[in-house]
CSV table of C-alpha atoms in Angstrom, one decimal:
chain,number,residue,atom,x,y,z
A,1,UNK,CA,59.0,17.9,-67.7
A,2,UNK,CA,58.8,20.0,-70.8
A,3,UNK,CA,55.2,19.2,-71.2
A,4,UNK,CA,54.6,20.3,-67.7
A,5,UNK,CA,56.1,23.7,-68.5
A,6,UNK,CA,54.1,24.1,-71.7
A,7,UNK,CA,51.0,23.2,-69.7
A,8,UNK,CA,51.8,25.8,-67.0
A,9,UNK,CA,52.4,28.4,-69.7
A,10,UNK,CA,49.2,27.9,-71.7
A,11,UNK,CA,46.7,26.6,-69.2
A,12,UNK,CA,43.8,28.8,-68.3
A,13,UNK,CA,43.8,28.3,-64.6
A,14,UNK,CA,40.3,29.4,-64.1
A,15,UNK,CA,39.2,26.5,-66.4
A,16,UNK,CA,41.5,24.1,-64.7
A,17,UNK,CA,40.0,24.9,-61.4
A,18,UNK,CA,36.5,24.3,-62.7
A,19,UNK,CA,37.6,21.0,-64.3
A,20,UNK,CA,39.5,19.3,-61.4
A,21,UNK,CA,36.7,19.0,-58.8
A,22,UNK,CA,34.4,17.7,-61.6
A,23,UNK,CA,36.9,15.0,-62.5
A,24,UNK,CA,37.2,14.0,-58.9
A,25,UNK,CA,33.4,14.0,-58.4
A,26,UNK,CA,33.0,11.8,-61.5
A,27,UNK,CA,35.5,9.2,-60.4
A,28,UNK,CA,33.8,9.0,-56.9
A,29,UNK,CA,30.2,9.0,-57.9
A,30,UNK,CA,30.0,7.2,-61.2
A,31,UNK,CA,28.9,3.8,-60.1
A,32,UNK,CA,26.8,3.0,-63.1
A,33,UNK,CA,28.6,0.8,-65.4
A,34,UNK,CA,27.0,0.4,-68.8
A,35,UNK,CA,26.9,-3.2,-69.9
A,36,UNK,CA,25.9,-5.2,-72.8
A,37,UNK,CA,22.2,-5.5,-73.8
A,38,UNK,CA,20.9,-9.1,-73.9
A,39,UNK,CA,23.0,-11.3,-76.1
A,40,UNK,CA,21.7,-14.6,-74.9
A,41,UNK,CA,18.1,-15.8,-74.5
A,42,UNK,CA,17.0,-18.5,-72.1
A,43,UNK,CA,13.5,-20.1,-71.7
A,44,UNK,CA,13.2,-21.4,-68.2
A,45,UNK,CA,10.8,-23.7,-66.2
A,46,UNK,CA,10.7,-24.8,-62.6
A,47,UNK,CA,10.1,-28.2,-61.2
A,48,UNK,CA,9.4,-28.1,-57.4
A,49,UNK,CA,10.6,-31.2,-55.5
A,50,UNK,CA,9.0,-32.1,-52.2
A,51,UNK,CA,9.3,-34.5,-49.3
A,52,UNK,CA,6.7,-35.1,-46.6
A,53,UNK,CA,7.8,-32.1,-44.6
A,54,UNK,CA,7.9,-29.5,-47.4
A,55,UNK,CA,10.0,-28.3,-50.3
A,56,UNK,CA,13.5,-29.7,-50.7
A,57,UNK,CA,14.6,-28.0,-53.9
A,58,UNK,CA,13.8,-26.5,-57.2
A,59,UNK,CA,14.9,-28.3,-60.4
A,60,UNK,CA,15.4,-25.7,-63.1
A,61,UNK,CA,15.5,-26.3,-66.8
A,62,UNK,CA,17.1,-23.8,-69.2
A,63,UNK,CA,16.5,-24.0,-72.9
A,64,UNK,CA,19.1,-21.8,-74.7
A,65,UNK,CA,18.5,-19.9,-78.0
A,66,UNK,CA,19.8,-21.5,-81.1
A,67,UNK,CA,22.8,-19.2,-81.6
A,68,UNK,CA,24.2,-19.9,-78.1
A,69,UNK,CA,23.3,-23.6,-78.5
A,70,UNK,CA,25.4,-23.9,-81.5
A,71,UNK,CA,28.5,-22.4,-79.8
A,72,UNK,CA,28.1,-25.0,-76.9
A,73,UNK,CA,27.8,-27.7,-79.5
A,74,UNK,CA,30.9,-26.5,-81.4
A,75,UNK,CA,32.9,-26.2,-78.2
A,76,UNK,CA,31.9,-29.2,-76.2
A,77,UNK,CA,30.2,-31.9,-78.4
A,78,UNK,CA,33.6,-33.0,-79.5
A,79,UNK,CA,32.4,-36.0,-81.4
A,80,UNK,CA,29.5,-34.1,-82.9
A,81,UNK,CA,27.0,-37.0,-82.2
A,82,UNK,CA,24.3,-34.5,-81.0
A,83,UNK,CA,24.4,-35.8,-77.5
A,84,UNK,CA,26.6,-34.9,-74.5
A,85,UNK,CA,28.5,-37.8,-72.9
A,86,UNK,CA,29.5,-37.8,-69.3
A,87,UNK,CA,32.9,-36.4,-70.1
A,88,UNK,CA,31.5,-33.6,-72.2
A,89,UNK,CA,29.0,-32.7,-69.6
A,90,UNK,CA,31.7,-32.5,-67.0
A,91,UNK,CA,33.6,-30.1,-69.3
A,92,UNK,CA,30.5,-28.0,-69.6
A,93,UNK,CA,30.0,-28.0,-65.8
A,94,UNK,CA,33.6,-26.9,-65.2
A,95,UNK,CA,33.5,-24.0,-67.7
A,96,UNK,CA,30.1,-22.6,-68.6
A,97,UNK,CA,28.2,-23.7,-65.5
A,98,UNK,CA,31.1,-22.6,-63.1
A,99,UNK,CA,30.7,-19.1,-64.8
A,100,UNK,CA,26.9,-19.2,-64.2
A,101,UNK,CA,27.4,-20.2,-60.5
A,102,UNK,CA,29.2,-16.9,-59.8
A,103,UNK,CA,25.9,-15.3,-60.6
A,104,UNK,CA,24.0,-17.7,-58.3
A,105,UNK,CA,22.5,-19.0,-61.4
A,106,UNK,CA,20.6,-15.8,-61.9
A,107,UNK,CA,18.1,-17.2,-59.4
A,108,UNK,CA,15.9,-15.1,-57.1
A,109,UNK,CA,13.9,-16.9,-54.4
A,110,UNK,CA,11.8,-15.1,-51.7
A,111,UNK,CA,10.3,-17.1,-48.9
A,112,UNK,CA,7.4,-15.2,-47.2
A,113,UNK,CA,8.9,-12.0,-48.6
A,114,UNK,CA,12.4,-12.7,-47.4
A,115,UNK,CA,15.2,-13.2,-49.9
A,116,UNK,CA,16.5,-16.7,-49.7
A,117,UNK,CA,20.2,-17.3,-50.4
A,118,UNK,CA,21.0,-20.9,-51.4
A,119,UNK,CA,24.3,-22.7,-51.1
A,120,UNK,CA,25.2,-24.0,-54.4
A,121,UNK,CA,23.3,-25.5,-57.3
A,122,UNK,CA,23.9,-29.2,-57.9
A,123,UNK,CA,23.0,-32.2,-60.1
A,124,UNK,CA,24.0,-30.3,-63.3
A,125,UNK,CA,23.3,-31.9,-66.6
A,126,UNK,CA,23.2,-30.9,-70.2
A,127,UNK,CA,21.4,-32.4,-73.2
A,128,UNK,CA,19.8,-31.5,-76.6
A,129,UNK,CA,16.3,-30.7,-77.2
A,130,UNK,CA,16.1,-30.6,-81.0
A,131,UNK,CA,18.7,-28.0,-82.1
A,132,UNK,CA,18.7,-26.3,-78.7
A,133,UNK,CA,20.9,-27.0,-75.7
A,134,UNK,CA,19.3,-27.6,-72.4
A,135,UNK,CA,20.9,-27.2,-68.9
A,136,UNK,CA,19.2,-28.7,-65.8
A,137,UNK,CA,20.3,-28.3,-62.3
A,138,UNK,CA,18.8,-28.4,-58.8
A,139,UNK,CA,18.7,-25.4,-56.5
A,140,UNK,CA,18.7,-26.7,-52.8
A,141,UNK,CA,15.9,-24.8,-51.1
A,142,UNK,CA,14.5,-26.4,-48.0
A,143,UNK,CA,11.2,-25.0,-46.8
A,144,UNK,CA,9.2,-26.8,-44.0
A,145,UNK,CA,5.5,-26.3,-44.6
A,146,UNK,CA,3.8,-28.6,-42.0
A,147,UNK,CA,1.0,-26.9,-40.2
A,148,UNK,CA,1.6,-23.5,-41.8
A,149,UNK,CA,1.2,-21.7,-45.1
A,150,UNK,CA,4.3,-20.6,-46.9
A,151,UNK,CA,4.6,-18.3,-49.9
A,152,UNK,CA,7.4,-18.7,-52.4
A,153,UNK,CA,8.3,-16.2,-55.1
A,154,UNK,CA,10.6,-17.4,-57.8
A,155,UNK,CA,12.1,-15.8,-60.9
A,156,UNK,CA,15.3,-15.6,-62.9
A,157,UNK,CA,16.9,-12.4,-63.9
A,158,UNK,CA,20.3,-11.2,-65.0
A,159,UNK,CA,21.0,-7.7,-63.6
A,160,UNK,CA,24.0,-7.3,-66.0
A,161,UNK,CA,21.5,-7.8,-68.9
A,162,UNK,CA,23.8,-10.2,-70.7
A,163,UNK,CA,21.2,-12.9,-70.5
A,164,UNK,CA,17.4,-12.3,-71.0
A,165,UNK,CA,15.1,-14.9,-69.3
A,166,UNK,CA,11.6,-15.7,-70.3
A,167,UNK,CA,9.3,-18.3,-68.8
A,168,UNK,CA,8.8,-21.3,-71.0
A,169,UNK,CA,5.4,-21.6,-72.5
A,170,UNK,CA,5.2,-25.4,-71.8
A,171,UNK,CA,5.4,-27.2,-68.5
A,172,UNK,CA,6.3,-23.9,-66.9
A,173,UNK,CA,5.7,-25.2,-63.3
A,174,UNK,CA,5.5,-28.8,-62.1
A,175,UNK,CA,5.6,-30.6,-58.8
A,176,UNK,CA,7.1,-33.9,-57.6
A,177,UNK,CA,6.7,-35.8,-54.2
A,178,UNK,CA,5.2,-34.8,-50.9
A,179,UNK,CA,1.6,-35.6,-51.8
A,180,UNK,CA,0.5,-34.3,-48.3
A,181,UNK,CA,1.7,-30.8,-49.0
A,182,UNK,CA,-1.0,-28.7,-50.7
A,183,UNK,CA,0.4,-26.4,-53.3
A,184,UNK,CA,-1.0,-23.8,-55.6
A,185,UNK,CA,0.8,-21.8,-58.1
A,186,UNK,CA,0.2,-18.7,-60.2
A,187,UNK,CA,2.3,-17.3,-63.0
A,188,UNK,CA,2.4,-13.5,-62.9
A,189,UNK,CA,3.1,-12.1,-66.3
A,190,UNK,CA,3.1,-8.3,-66.8
A,191,UNK,CA,3.3,-8.9,-70.6
A,192,UNK,CA,-0.1,-10.7,-70.7
A,193,UNK,CA,-1.5,-8.3,-68.1
A,194,UNK,CA,-1.6,-10.6,-65.1
A,195,UNK,CA,0.4,-8.9,-62.3
A,196,UNK,CA,0.4,-8.3,-58.6
A,197,UNK,CA,1.6,-5.6,-56.3
A,198,UNK,CA,5.3,-5.7,-55.6
A,199,UNK,CA,6.2,-7.6,-58.8
A,200,UNK,CA,9.7,-6.6,-59.9
A,201,UNK,CA,10.1,-8.6,-63.0
A,202,UNK,CA,8.0,-9.0,-66.0
A,203,UNK,CA,7.4,-12.6,-65.2
A,204,UNK,CA,7.4,-14.4,-61.8
A,205,UNK,CA,6.3,-17.7,-60.4
A,206,UNK,CA,4.3,-17.6,-57.2
A,207,UNK,CA,3.7,-20.8,-55.1
A,208,UNK,CA,1.8,-21.1,-51.9
A,209,UNK,CA,2.4,-24.3,-49.8
A,210,UNK,CA,0.5,-25.6,-46.8
A,211,UNK,CA,1.1,-29.0,-45.2
A,212,UNK,CA,-1.3,-30.8,-42.9
A,213,UNK,CA,0.5,-32.0,-39.7
B,1,UNK,CA,44.7,5.7,-91.7
B,2,UNK,CA,45.5,2.6,-93.7
B,3,UNK,CA,48.4,1.9,-91.3
B,4,UNK,CA,46.2,2.0,-88.2
B,5,UNK,CA,43.7,-0.4,-89.9
B,6,UNK,CA,46.6,-2.8,-90.8
B,7,UNK,CA,48.0,-2.6,-87.2
B,8,UNK,CA,44.6,-3.3,-85.7
B,9,UNK,CA,44.1,-6.3,-87.9
B,10,UNK,CA,47.6,-7.6,-87.1
B,11,UNK,CA,46.9,-7.1,-83.4
B,12,UNK,CA,43.6,-9.0,-83.7
B,13,UNK,CA,45.4,-11.9,-85.3
B,14,UNK,CA,47.8,-12.1,-82.4
B,15,UNK,CA,44.9,-12.1,-79.9
B,16,UNK,CA,43.9,-15.7,-80.0
B,17,UNK,CA,47.3,-16.5,-78.5
B,18,UNK,CA,46.3,-14.8,-75.3
B,19,UNK,CA,42.9,-16.4,-75.3
B,20,UNK,CA,43.5,-19.2,-72.8
B,21,UNK,CA,41.0,-18.9,-70.1
B,22,UNK,CA,37.5,-20.3,-70.5
B,23,UNK,CA,35.2,-17.4,-69.8
B,24,UNK,CA,31.7,-17.8,-71.3
B,25,UNK,CA,29.9,-15.2,-69.4
B,26,UNK,CA,31.3,-11.8,-68.7
B,27,UNK,CA,33.2,-11.2,-65.5
B,28,UNK,CA,31.0,-10.8,-62.5
B,29,UNK,CA,30.3,-7.3,-61.6
B,30,UNK,CA,27.6,-5.4,-59.9
B,31,UNK,CA,25.6,-3.2,-62.3
B,32,UNK,CA,22.7,-1.2,-61.1
B,33,UNK,CA,20.4,0.1,-63.8
B,34,UNK,CA,17.8,2.7,-63.2
B,35,UNK,CA,14.3,1.1,-63.3
B,36,UNK,CA,13.3,2.6,-66.6
B,37,UNK,CA,16.3,1.1,-68.3
B,38,UNK,CA,15.5,-2.4,-66.9
B,39,UNK,CA,11.9,-1.9,-68.0
B,40,UNK,CA,12.9,-1.1,-71.6
B,41,UNK,CA,15.3,-4.0,-71.7
B,42,UNK,CA,12.7,-6.4,-70.3
B,43,UNK,CA,10.1,-5.2,-72.8
B,44,UNK,CA,12.3,-5.5,-75.9
B,45,UNK,CA,14.0,-8.8,-74.9
B,46,UNK,CA,11.1,-11.1,-75.9
B,47,UNK,CA,10.8,-9.3,-79.3
B,48,UNK,CA,14.6,-9.8,-79.8
B,49,UNK,CA,14.2,-13.4,-78.9
B,50,UNK,CA,11.4,-13.9,-81.4
B,51,UNK,CA,13.6,-12.4,-84.2
B,52,UNK,CA,16.6,-14.4,-83.0
B,53,UNK,CA,14.5,-17.7,-83.2
B,54,UNK,CA,13.2,-16.8,-86.6
B,55,UNK,CA,16.6,-15.9,-88.1
B,56,UNK,CA,17.9,-19.4,-86.9
B,57,UNK,CA,14.9,-21.3,-88.3
B,58,UNK,CA,15.1,-19.5,-91.7
B,59,UNK,CA,18.8,-19.9,-91.9
B,60,UNK,CA,18.5,-23.7,-91.4
B,61,UNK,CA,15.8,-23.7,-94.1
B,62,UNK,CA,18.1,-22.0,-96.6
B,63,UNK,CA,20.3,-25.0,-96.5
B,64,UNK,CA,17.6,-26.9,-98.4
B,65,UNK,CA,15.9,-24.1,-100.3
B,66,UNK,CA,18.1,-21.3,-101.6
B,67,UNK,CA,15.2,-19.0,-102.3
B,68,UNK,CA,16.2,-15.3,-102.6
B,69,UNK,CA,13.0,-14.4,-100.8
B,70,UNK,CA,14.1,-16.2,-97.6
B,71,UNK,CA,17.5,-14.5,-97.8
B,72,UNK,CA,15.9,-11.1,-98.1
B,73,UNK,CA,13.7,-11.9,-95.1
B,74,UNK,CA,16.8,-12.9,-93.1
B,75,UNK,CA,18.6,-9.8,-94.0
B,76,UNK,CA,15.5,-7.6,-93.1
B,77,UNK,CA,15.1,-9.5,-89.8
B,78,UNK,CA,18.8,-9.0,-89.1
B,79,UNK,CA,18.4,-5.3,-89.7
B,80,UNK,CA,15.5,-5.1,-87.4
B,81,UNK,CA,17.4,-7.1,-84.8
B,82,UNK,CA,20.2,-4.6,-85.0
B,83,UNK,CA,17.7,-1.7,-84.6
B,84,UNK,CA,16.2,-3.2,-81.5
B,85,UNK,CA,19.5,-4.6,-80.2
B,86,UNK,CA,21.0,-1.0,-80.1
B,87,UNK,CA,18.0,0.2,-78.1
B,88,UNK,CA,19.3,-1.6,-74.9
B,89,UNK,CA,21.9,0.0,-72.7
B,90,UNK,CA,25.4,0.2,-74.1
B,91,UNK,CA,28.2,2.7,-73.7
B,92,UNK,CA,28.3,3.5,-77.5
B,93,UNK,CA,25.2,5.6,-77.3
B,94,UNK,CA,26.2,7.3,-74.0
B,95,UNK,CA,29.6,8.2,-75.6
B,96,UNK,CA,27.9,9.6,-78.7
B,97,UNK,CA,25.6,11.6,-76.6
B,98,UNK,CA,28.6,12.9,-74.5
B,99,UNK,CA,30.6,13.7,-77.6
B,100,UNK,CA,27.9,15.7,-79.3
B,101,UNK,CA,27.3,17.5,-76.0
B,102,UNK,CA,30.9,18.5,-75.9
B,103,UNK,CA,31.6,19.1,-79.6
B,104,UNK,CA,29.8,21.0,-82.4
B,105,UNK,CA,27.8,18.8,-84.6
B,106,UNK,CA,25.4,18.6,-87.5
B,107,UNK,CA,22.6,16.3,-88.4
B,108,UNK,CA,24.9,14.9,-91.2
B,109,UNK,CA,27.7,14.3,-88.7
B,110,UNK,CA,25.3,12.6,-86.3
B,111,UNK,CA,24.1,10.2,-88.9
B,112,UNK,CA,27.6,9.5,-90.3
B,113,UNK,CA,29.0,8.9,-86.8
B,114,UNK,CA,26.3,6.6,-85.6
B,115,UNK,CA,26.1,4.7,-88.9
B,116,UNK,CA,29.9,4.2,-89.0
B,117,UNK,CA,30.0,2.9,-85.4
B,118,UNK,CA,27.2,0.4,-86.1
B,119,UNK,CA,28.8,-0.9,-89.3
B,120,UNK,CA,32.3,-1.0,-87.8
B,121,UNK,CA,30.9,-2.9,-84.8
B,122,UNK,CA,29.5,-5.6,-87.0
B,123,UNK,CA,32.6,-5.7,-89.2
B,124,UNK,CA,34.7,-6.3,-86.2
B,125,UNK,CA,32.5,-9.3,-85.2
B,126,UNK,CA,32.9,-10.8,-88.7
B,127,UNK,CA,36.7,-10.4,-88.6
B,128,UNK,CA,37.1,-11.8,-85.1
B,129,UNK,CA,34.9,-14.9,-85.9
B,130,UNK,CA,36.6,-15.5,-89.3
B,131,UNK,CA,40.2,-15.1,-87.8
B,132,UNK,CA,39.4,-17.5,-85.0
B,133,UNK,CA,37.7,-19.9,-87.3
B,134,UNK,CA,40.6,-20.1,-89.8
B,135,UNK,CA,43.4,-19.8,-87.2
B,136,UNK,CA,42.0,-22.2,-84.5
B,137,UNK,CA,40.0,-24.2,-87.0
B,138,UNK,CA,37.0,-23.6,-84.7
B,139,UNK,CA,35.1,-20.6,-83.5
B,140,UNK,CA,35.5,-21.2,-79.9
B,141,UNK,CA,33.1,-18.9,-78.2
B,142,UNK,CA,35.1,-18.7,-75.0
B,143,UNK,CA,38.2,-17.7,-76.8
B,144,UNK,CA,36.2,-15.1,-78.7
B,145,UNK,CA,34.9,-13.8,-75.3
B,146,UNK,CA,38.6,-13.5,-74.2
B,147,UNK,CA,39.5,-11.7,-77.4
B,148,UNK,CA,36.6,-9.5,-77.0
B,149,UNK,CA,37.7,-8.6,-73.5
B,150,UNK,CA,41.2,-7.6,-74.7
B,151,UNK,CA,39.8,-5.5,-77.5
B,152,UNK,CA,37.5,-3.9,-75.0
B,153,UNK,CA,40.4,-3.0,-72.7
B,154,UNK,CA,42.2,-1.3,-75.6
B,155,UNK,CA,39.1,0.4,-76.7
B,156,UNK,CA,38.1,1.7,-73.2
B,157,UNK,CA,41.7,2.9,-72.7
B,158,UNK,CA,41.6,4.9,-76.0
B,159,UNK,CA,38.1,6.3,-75.1
B,160,UNK,CA,39.4,7.5,-71.8
B,161,UNK,CA,42.4,9.2,-73.5
B,162,UNK,CA,40.0,10.9,-76.0
B,163,UNK,CA,38.0,12.3,-73.1
B,164,UNK,CA,41.2,13.4,-71.4
B,165,UNK,CA,42.4,15.0,-74.7
B,166,UNK,CA,39.1,16.9,-75.1
B,167,UNK,CA,39.5,18.2,-71.6
B,168,UNK,CA,43.1,19.2,-72.1
B,169,UNK,CA,42.1,21.0,-75.3
B,170,UNK,CA,39.4,22.8,-73.5
B,171,UNK,CA,41.8,23.9,-70.8
B,172,UNK,CA,44.4,25.2,-73.3
B,173,UNK,CA,42.0,26.8,-75.7
B,174,UNK,CA,42.7,30.4,-76.4
B,175,UNK,CA,39.7,32.7,-76.3
B,176,UNK,CA,40.4,35.0,-79.1
B,177,UNK,CA,41.3,32.6,-81.8
B,178,UNK,CA,38.8,32.9,-84.6
B,179,UNK,CA,38.6,30.1,-87.2
B,180,UNK,CA,36.5,30.0,-90.2
B,181,UNK,CA,33.4,27.8,-90.0
B,182,UNK,CA,34.8,25.5,-92.7
B,183,UNK,CA,38.0,25.0,-90.7
B,184,UNK,CA,36.0,24.2,-87.6
B,185,UNK,CA,33.8,21.7,-89.5
B,186,UNK,CA,36.8,20.1,-91.0
B,187,UNK,CA,38.6,19.8,-87.7
B,188,UNK,CA,35.5,18.4,-85.9
B,189,UNK,CA,34.9,15.9,-88.7
B,190,UNK,CA,38.5,14.6,-88.1
B,191,UNK,CA,38.2,14.7,-84.3
B,192,UNK,CA,35.4,12.2,-84.2
B,193,UNK,CA,37.2,9.5,-86.1
B,194,UNK,CA,39.3,8.2,-83.2
B,195,UNK,CA,36.2,7.9,-81.2
B,196,UNK,CA,34.3,6.0,-84.0
B,197,UNK,CA,37.1,3.5,-84.2
B,198,UNK,CA,37.5,3.2,-80.5
B,199,UNK,CA,33.8,2.4,-80.0
B,200,UNK,CA,33.2,0.4,-83.2
B,201,UNK,CA,36.3,-1.8,-82.9
B,202,UNK,CA,34.6,-3.8,-80.1
B,203,UNK,CA,33.0,-6.7,-81.8
B,204,UNK,CA,29.3,-7.0,-81.1
B,205,UNK,CA,28.5,-10.2,-79.2
B,206,UNK,CA,25.1,-10.6,-80.9
B,207,UNK,CA,26.8,-10.3,-84.3
B,208,UNK,CA,29.5,-12.8,-83.2
B,209,UNK,CA,26.7,-15.4,-82.2
B,210,UNK,CA,24.9,-15.0,-85.6
B,211,UNK,CA,28.3,-15.3,-87.4
B,212,UNK,CA,29.3,-18.4,-85.5
B,213,UNK,CA,25.9,-19.9,-86.1
B,214,UNK,CA,26.0,-19.4,-89.9
B,215,UNK,CA,29.6,-20.5,-90.1
B,216,UNK,CA,28.7,-23.7,-88.2
B,217,UNK,CA,25.9,-24.6,-90.5
B,218,UNK,CA,28.1,-23.9,-93.5
B,219,UNK,CA,26.6,-20.5,-94.6
B,220,UNK,CA,29.5,-18.2,-94.2
B,221,UNK,CA,28.4,-15.6,-96.8
B,222,UNK,CA,24.9,-15.4,-95.4
B,223,UNK,CA,26.4,-14.8,-92.0
B,224,UNK,CA,28.6,-11.9,-93.3
B,225,UNK,CA,25.5,-10.3,-95.0
B,226,UNK,CA,23.2,-10.8,-92.0
B,227,UNK,CA,25.8,-9.3,-89.6
B,228,UNK,CA,26.4,-6.3,-91.8
B,229,UNK,CA,22.7,-5.8,-92.1
B,230,UNK,CA,22.5,-6.0,-88.3
B,231,UNK,CA,25.3,-3.4,-88.2
B,232,UNK,CA,23.3,-1.0,-90.4
B,233,UNK,CA,20.4,-1.5,-88.1
B,234,UNK,CA,22.5,-0.7,-85.1
B,235,UNK,CA,23.9,2.3,-86.9
B,236,UNK,CA,20.3,3.7,-87.4
B,237,UNK,CA,19.5,3.6,-83.7
B,238,UNK,CA,22.9,5.1,-82.7
B,239,UNK,CA,22.5,7.8,-85.3
B,240,UNK,CA,19.2,8.7,-83.8
B,241,UNK,CA,20.9,9.4,-80.5
B,242,UNK,CA,23.6,11.4,-82.2
B,243,UNK,CA,21.0,13.5,-84.2
B,244,UNK,CA,18.8,14.0,-81.1
B,245,UNK,CA,21.7,15.2,-79.1
B,246,UNK,CA,22.8,17.7,-81.8
B,247,UNK,CA,19.3,19.0,-82.2
B,248,UNK,CA,18.7,19.4,-78.5
B,249,UNK,CA,22.0,21.0,-77.9
B,250,UNK,CA,21.3,23.4,-80.7
B,251,UNK,CA,17.8,24.4,-79.3
B,252,UNK,CA,19.2,24.8,-75.8
B,253,UNK,CA,21.8,27.2,-77.1
B,254,UNK,CA,19.3,29.0,-79.3
B,255,UNK,CA,17.2,29.6,-76.1
B,256,UNK,CA,20.1,31.1,-74.3
B,257,UNK,CA,21.3,33.1,-77.4
B,258,UNK,CA,19.5,36.2,-76.5
B,259,UNK,CA,22.1,36.6,-73.8
B,260,UNK,CA,25.5,35.9,-75.3
B,261,UNK,CA,27.2,35.6,-71.9
B,262,UNK,CA,24.8,32.8,-70.8
B,263,UNK,CA,25.1,31.0,-74.2
B,264,UNK,CA,28.9,31.1,-73.9
B,265,UNK,CA,28.8,29.8,-70.4
B,266,UNK,CA,26.3,27.1,-71.3
B,267,UNK,CA,28.5,26.0,-74.3
B,268,UNK,CA,31.5,25.7,-72.0
B,269,UNK,CA,29.6,23.8,-69.4
B,270,UNK,CA,28.3,21.3,-72.0
B,271,UNK,CA,31.8,20.9,-73.4
B,272,UNK,CA,33.2,20.0,-70.0
B,273,UNK,CA,30.4,17.7,-69.1
B,274,UNK,CA,30.6,15.9,-72.4
B,275,UNK,CA,34.4,15.5,-72.2
B,276,UNK,CA,34.1,14.3,-68.6
B,277,UNK,CA,31.5,11.7,-69.5
B,278,UNK,CA,33.8,10.3,-72.1
B,279,UNK,CA,36.8,10.3,-69.8
B,280,UNK,CA,34.7,8.7,-66.9
B,281,UNK,CA,33.0,6.0,-69.1
B,282,UNK,CA,36.3,5.1,-70.7
B,283,UNK,CA,38.1,4.8,-67.4
B,284,UNK,CA,35.4,3.0,-65.5
B,285,UNK,CA,34.8,0.4,-68.2
B,286,UNK,CA,38.6,-0.1,-68.5
B,287,UNK,CA,38.9,-0.7,-64.8
B,288,UNK,CA,35.8,-2.9,-64.7
B,289,UNK,CA,37.2,-5.2,-67.4
B,290,UNK,CA,40.8,-5.4,-66.1
């Protein structure tokens, strides 16, 4: 209470009156939370899986940078044999991958311009590629393409900027199954100058499907 | 001062005890960045990634060939990595900006403040990794993430208090008190120290990753040197923000100096805004990380 009396005695009320509304305004309006700049780098590629009616899912491959890879190795490759056994993979799934799932695997899919919300990524696995750790999982994404043309936009992005994604330079896009479905893809890359109107990210994958009935 | 440092180190040593949950990626939260920030980040990320790859490849090479040339290249790359790393969004720069908006500063103070934050940021990563490594016999990244979260909470709480203290000081300030310039400079030099410690004490995740990598491949000393070099790089970028704020504030006040009333008012407004920024950033980050 003594502090309160001291404050009352010395406070310059004009100033206090200026400050109070500003404090309130700040607490109400400041929605921008600064976060970390990218700390983790992932190279990704997409493998589109089809059946005779259209797309069934997108198998994604993430290659982590060496720094993060070594932390995964230290934490999960308990016998240090440079490969992940079933038990180790299941550990990775229940810790790291579970974390990633809460971000919807940083995946953005637009079908004919509409944002597509998928249920849950599945078939998770992890392995080594040289010194780098690789994660693979399937994003269920059913798109019927019989008798029509469908446009799919796909990219990965972390809005909290903890992870930075770049498209892999090898086997960036591949297809499997559904031979009757015609598909064409383009990689739009603002870095190399190839871009299209409405592109949000630096790099995006763009696939056009059309199936003959 | 020595007591504070000892207390902080002791506190850090206790932290692994709390580090139970496995949290690899930061807690989910919505963060909306203005487009220009996202563009900057997206443009610099591939460059960062290239440097990151190069450091890893060279560090592995050092295991076989211990050439001083490779070590120097690694240190230079780490420095560059630090410079670029600090360009991305982070609360450190916003706080420095706010601080120098609110307080009087000089170019020297801007450089010293930014530099100290960068170096302390990297020293903190080194200490955290070494402690975890020797206490837990492994540098578990998820435990480190938890430790980082606790340190962050303490840091953000202190930052909010500093903002609050600056506001209280503003409200209580007597108008007629005249101090000599030397006194003001001395006092202001002291007043930035808590902020430097509060911001710098948070270990840098980038530094932690380099450190874990080097420790894992058996090159502890190289890790320490590389992370310190990265810290100096970060310090350079943060210093630039400090110096830029000091200079632009000075020129704004100079413009208004023909009318001493306007100048006074402007100075007061900047003082409040800066302090409010510090209070808001500290509190918001504290709440977001709870």
